[in-house]
Amino acid sequence: MLESLTLLDRLQSQSRGLLERRDVAVVEVAGQSLPVPVLSLGSRAPEVPAIGFFGGVHGLERIGSQVVLSYLASLVARLRWDELLHQQLQGLRMVFMPLVNPGGLLLGTRANPAGVDLMRNAPVEAERPVPFLVGGQRLSANLPWYRGRAGAKMQPEAQALCQVVCEELLRHRAALSIDCHSGFGLDDRIWFPFACSTRPIMHLPEMLALSELLDQTHAQHRYVFEPQSRQYLTHGDLWDYLYLESCQMPDRPDRVFLPLTLEMGSWIWVKKNPRQLFSRDGIFNPKVSHRQQRVLRRHLGWLDFCARAAFSLPRWLPTGAGRERARERALDRWYRGGRA
């Protein structure tokens, strides 16, 4: 955790003033005051698109933070020589929040220091029964997937994430977000809302267009692109909450906000190194050095694809009759018994 904060300081100094930083919250844990930092690059103009990269929501899943930090480090290195990157930043806002749950990262826990799972903490109720415990529970903070007390405010870290999304992403006419996690299955998955419902989201045509763009651009990619509800339902998903909030904002009814979750399939790491089963940390993070480097290389390409897609949104967003055709294809693919 402290190494990550040191890295952010170094990246900011190397960026020649182009990388802005602010701390949106401070978390007290184990006698330390840990900041929740946000870093940003590029244009502030609301008419340009924006993209946000998030990691460390679950402190146990360190690889998510490492993916975001590695991509940020790559961009800062490119600032010195990459003219195309500078042109891109003139028409794009890039926001990074790699340490959403610094207390959990320090303690090595999924939850924050109060025992609350931030990704079950939003005021959103699933429309159908959820898996026991996994879908979110209010029984006890001593059990995993604890949502917090009913009616209580969201945890400070969850509030900080929501604040950043509202201030840095939703003020733009169009935005993408990528939240990096690990721990589900053998496949790397890209999830989009809803986690609380099996019904399609309003921007289903846009999600299909992005998925098809990935298929066409990286034909050999290994991601399974799908709504999270194809796997399981949960209460309290932060991205469900923020997506629903974006759809209800009256100031810009034509706003497009596409929140995505990268769920890295950590079971493959355990399969290749079964000794990781005996370590809670090993279930969620690659322990062998060369495997960690391979994971970082693979997903940095995905994050850069998303940044380019965000910059080029007007070129691929479906419009008119093409949007309705895209909706039908998406319903066939994800909601009518099709394959993702």
XYZ file of C-alpha atoms in Angstrom:
340
model
C 0.000 0.000 0.000
C 2.682 2.498 1.002
C 4.725 1.481 -2.049
C 1.751 2.367 -4.240
C 1.496 5.842 -2.690
C 5.224 6.347 -3.249
C 4.778 5.294 -6.885
C 2.003 7.849 -7.350
C 4.223 10.597 -5.964
C 6.985 9.593 -8.359
C 4.645 9.450 -11.370
C 3.282 12.885 -10.585
C 6.780 14.362 -10.438
C 7.713 12.643 -13.725
C 4.645 13.944 -15.544
C 5.993 17.512 -15.798
C 2.854 18.939 -14.229
C 0.431 17.175 -16.563
C -0.766 14.615 -14.025
C -3.067 16.270 -11.487
C -3.647 14.732 -8.065
C -6.119 15.315 -5.267
C -7.131 13.241 -2.251
C -10.901 12.802 -1.985
C -10.917 11.056 1.415
C -8.655 9.988 4.264
C -9.032 6.599 5.952
C -7.774 5.965 9.478
C -6.476 2.418 9.973
C -3.868 0.813 12.241
C -2.739 4.192 13.506
C -2.171 5.543 10.008
C -3.992 8.129 7.909
C -4.260 6.799 4.371
C -5.401 9.024 1.485
C -7.784 7.982 -1.265
C -6.032 9.611 -4.230
C -7.444 10.561 -7.624
C -5.216 11.422 -10.567
C -6.266 12.926 -13.871
C -4.945 13.827 -17.296
C -6.305 15.630 -20.300
C -9.050 18.050 -21.183
C -11.608 19.344 -18.692
C -14.026 20.445 -21.413
C -17.435 18.795 -20.802
C -18.034 18.278 -24.516
C -15.140 15.811 -24.814
C -15.546 12.200 -23.632
C -14.015 10.899 -20.415
C -12.782 7.586 -19.082
C -12.132 6.431 -15.532
C -9.944 3.591 -14.263
C -10.608 2.177 -10.790
C -8.859 -0.451 -8.668
C -8.561 -1.659 -5.105
C -12.270 -1.620 -4.270
C -11.622 -4.996 -2.652
C -8.381 -4.737 -0.704
C -7.631 -8.432 -1.085
C -7.529 -8.123 -4.889
C -4.239 -6.252 -5.184
C -3.804 -7.193 -8.841
C -6.652 -4.809 -9.750
C -4.765 -1.856 -8.291
C -1.556 -3.044 -9.921
C -3.169 -3.162 -13.364
C -4.414 0.429 -13.028
C -1.079 1.648 -11.626
C 0.860 -0.087 -14.399
C -1.279 1.526 -17.074
C -0.879 4.941 -15.471
C 2.895 4.442 -15.288
C 2.928 3.530 -18.988
C 1.045 6.709 -19.888
C 3.355 8.902 -17.816
C 6.383 7.342 -19.545
C 4.794 8.072 -22.909
C 4.123 11.701 -22.051
C 7.799 12.424 -22.667
C 7.789 11.300 -26.313
C 4.360 10.211 -27.615
C 2.871 13.005 -29.720
C -0.245 10.929 -30.493
C -0.929 10.597 -26.768
C -0.731 14.378 -26.353
C -3.188 14.816 -29.230
C -5.482 12.255 -27.612
C -5.416 14.098 -24.295
C -6.594 17.294 -26.004
C -9.906 15.549 -26.670
C -10.212 13.184 -23.714
C -10.353 13.304 -19.916
C -8.606 10.396 -18.157
C -9.199 9.769 -14.444
C -7.454 7.205 -12.214
C -8.539 5.979 -8.787
C -6.259 2.968 -8.172
C -6.563 2.762 -4.354
C -10.273 3.035 -3.625
C -10.002 0.984 -0.420
C -6.574 1.795 1.050
C -7.450 0.336 4.448
C -8.425 -2.978 2.904
C -5.259 -2.982 0.800
C -3.144 -2.383 3.900
C -4.934 -5.045 5.960
C -5.284 -7.545 3.118
C -9.061 -7.767 3.452
C -11.857 -7.711 0.898
C -13.870 -5.268 3.023
C -12.871 -1.844 4.263
C -11.607 -1.427 7.866
C -15.237 -1.219 9.065
C -15.892 -4.685 7.651
C -18.140 -3.458 4.822
C -17.866 -4.812 1.282
C -17.879 -1.613 -0.785
C -19.333 -3.403 -3.813
C -22.396 -4.381 -1.742
C -22.749 -0.999 -0.043
C -24.844 1.070 -2.458
C -28.581 1.641 -1.813
C -29.692 -0.751 -4.548
C -31.847 -3.820 -3.928
C -31.806 -6.807 -6.259
C -35.117 -7.467 -7.989
C -34.844 -11.234 -7.487
C -33.385 -13.496 -4.781
C -29.578 -13.377 -4.593
C -27.116 -16.147 -3.647
C -26.815 -16.541 0.120
C -24.092 -14.277 1.532
C -22.418 -13.718 -1.855
C -25.247 -11.490 -3.034
C -24.823 -9.235 0.002
C -25.896 -9.682 3.620
C -26.695 -7.508 6.644
C -26.188 -10.203 9.288
C -22.714 -9.276 10.518
C -19.487 -7.543 9.564
C -17.754 -10.726 10.725
C -19.156 -12.508 7.663
C -18.029 -11.747 4.085
C -20.060 -9.602 1.685
C -21.472 -7.440 4.502
C -23.549 -4.563 3.122
C -23.553 -2.339 6.190
C -26.537 -1.357 8.325
C -29.831 -0.789 6.554
C -30.491 2.907 6.059
C -26.937 3.949 6.947
C -24.893 6.223 4.721
C -22.523 4.607 2.288
C -19.006 4.059 3.568
C -16.523 6.945 3.051
C -14.628 5.027 0.358
C -17.841 4.289 -1.553
C -18.910 7.911 -1.244
C -15.505 9.005 -2.549
C -15.825 6.763 -5.616
C -19.311 8.100 -6.327
C -18.079 11.674 -5.909
C -15.278 11.116 -8.413
C -17.615 9.539 -10.975
C -20.115 12.395 -10.649
C -17.524 15.185 -10.736
C -15.051 13.757 -13.228
C -17.087 11.508 -15.553
C -20.789 12.364 -15.518
C -20.166 16.034 -16.234
C -18.963 14.949 -19.694
C -21.328 14.154 -22.540
C -20.085 10.571 -22.722
C -17.923 8.464 -20.447
C -16.602 4.968 -19.867
C -15.336 3.465 -16.628
C -13.340 0.295 -15.944
C -13.204 -1.169 -12.437
C -10.513 -3.856 -12.102
C -11.182 -6.922 -9.911
C -10.087 -10.550 -9.691
C -11.407 -13.792 -8.334
C -14.224 -15.141 -10.509
C -13.734 -18.318 -12.542
C -11.217 -19.412 -15.152
C -12.083 -16.760 -17.753
C -11.360 -13.051 -17.866
C -14.733 -11.335 -18.007
C -15.946 -7.849 -18.827
C -19.170 -7.206 -16.954
C -21.663 -4.409 -17.391
C -24.831 -3.587 -15.387
C -27.061 -4.840 -14.092
C -25.946 -6.888 -11.098
C -29.304 -6.256 -9.418
C -31.591 -7.287 -12.261
C -31.852 -9.492 -15.327
C -33.478 -6.710 -17.337
C -31.423 -4.953 -20.035
C -29.929 -1.530 -19.421
C -30.996 1.524 -21.397
C -27.650 1.699 -23.220
C -27.623 -1.914 -24.365
C -26.984 -0.956 -28.045
C -23.924 1.031 -27.000
C -22.601 -1.894 -24.933
C -23.019 -4.220 -27.909
C -21.253 -1.734 -30.188
C -18.283 -1.629 -27.778
C -18.234 -5.422 -27.521
C -18.273 -5.801 -31.310
C -15.578 -3.161 -31.604
C -13.381 -5.272 -29.309
C -14.140 -8.432 -31.312
C -13.246 -6.740 -34.588
C -10.127 -4.966 -33.319
C -8.682 -7.805 -31.227
C -10.079 -10.936 -32.856
C -8.054 -13.259 -30.602
C -8.974 -11.659 -27.276
C -9.924 -13.943 -24.378
C -12.541 -11.811 -22.660
C -16.128 -12.877 -22.064
C -18.188 -9.696 -22.492
C -21.569 -9.958 -20.754
C -24.007 -8.452 -18.225
C -23.101 -9.494 -14.698
C -26.606 -10.879 -14.220
C -25.707 -13.819 -16.472
C -23.566 -15.103 -13.600
C -25.323 -14.026 -10.387
C -27.332 -11.186 -8.846
C -26.248 -8.979 -5.955
C -27.561 -6.192 -3.797
C -25.715 -2.898 -3.441
C -23.545 -2.799 -6.573
C -21.907 0.625 -6.861
C -21.895 0.618 -10.651
C -25.595 -0.244 -10.814
C -26.212 2.695 -8.497
C -24.078 5.116 -10.507
C -25.499 3.977 -13.833
C -29.066 4.459 -12.569
C -28.099 7.882 -11.204
C -26.649 8.885 -14.589
C -29.878 7.909 -16.366
C -31.899 10.160 -14.046
C -29.755 13.291 -14.317
C -31.968 15.988 -15.916
C -29.247 18.352 -17.100
C -28.103 16.093 -19.946
C -30.718 13.513 -20.955
C -28.586 12.337 -23.885
C -25.662 11.421 -21.595
C -23.927 8.087 -22.328
C -22.236 6.395 -19.374
C -20.912 2.887 -19.892
C -19.550 1.351 -16.659
C -17.515 -1.829 -17.078
C -15.924 -4.226 -14.627
C -12.857 -6.257 -15.538
C -13.131 -9.492 -13.564
C -9.823 -11.318 -13.943
C -10.234 -15.081 -13.741
C -7.962 -15.917 -10.832
C -8.831 -19.616 -10.796
C -6.406 -20.137 -13.679
C -3.571 -18.896 -11.429
C -4.570 -21.402 -8.770
C -4.879 -24.155 -11.372
C -1.306 -23.540 -12.516
C 0.003 -23.148 -8.965
C -2.231 -25.179 -6.571
C -0.175 -24.120 -3.555
C -1.918 -20.738 -3.807
C -5.038 -22.411 -2.409
C -3.374 -22.388 1.008
C -3.048 -18.596 0.932
C -6.040 -16.264 0.991
C -3.965 -13.729 -0.918
C -3.031 -16.382 -3.474
C -6.648 -17.092 -4.389
C -7.030 -13.559 -5.754
C -3.551 -12.615 -6.998
C -0.887 -14.282 -9.160
C 1.992 -15.219 -6.860
C 4.627 -16.227 -9.423
C 6.501 -13.214 -10.776
C 6.392 -14.117 -14.473
C 2.658 -14.849 -14.245
C 1.996 -11.465 -12.657
C 3.950 -9.766 -15.445
C 1.931 -11.679 -18.051
C -1.339 -10.578 -16.423
C -0.233 -6.946 -16.442
C 0.830 -7.108 -20.098
C -2.436 -8.679 -21.217
C -4.764 -6.262 -19.467
C -2.826 -3.090 -20.253
C -3.810 -3.690 -23.870
C -7.479 -3.816 -22.855
C -7.249 -0.580 -20.880
C -5.559 1.181 -23.790
C -8.240 -0.120 -26.155
C -10.877 1.387 -23.846
C -9.085 4.743 -23.800
C -8.968 4.823 -27.602
C -12.620 3.764 -27.783
C -13.592 6.563 -25.399
C -11.666 9.132 -27.432
C -13.376 7.915 -30.633
C -16.920 7.510 -29.267
C -18.687 9.489 -32.046
C -17.255 7.115 -34.645
C -18.780 3.926 -33.258
C -21.840 4.780 -31.147
C -24.956 3.437 -32.927
C -27.559 5.971 -34.059
C -30.976 5.987 -35.703
C -32.277 2.712 -37.076
C -28.858 1.149 -36.544
C -29.280 1.596 -32.802
C -32.516 -0.392 -32.761
C -30.920 -3.162 -34.833
C -28.052 -3.230 -32.351
C -30.527 -3.597 -29.493
C -32.109 -6.626 -31.140
C -28.720 -8.251 -31.701
C -27.800 -7.569 -28.072
C -31.044 -9.107 -26.800
C -30.351 -12.203 -28.901
C -26.782 -12.411 -27.647
C -27.289 -11.852 -23.934
C -30.958 -12.158 -22.967
C -32.696 -14.619 -25.291
C -30.616 -17.680 -24.644
C -27.680 -16.599 -26.834
C -23.991 -17.030 -26.041
C -21.811 -14.151 -24.855
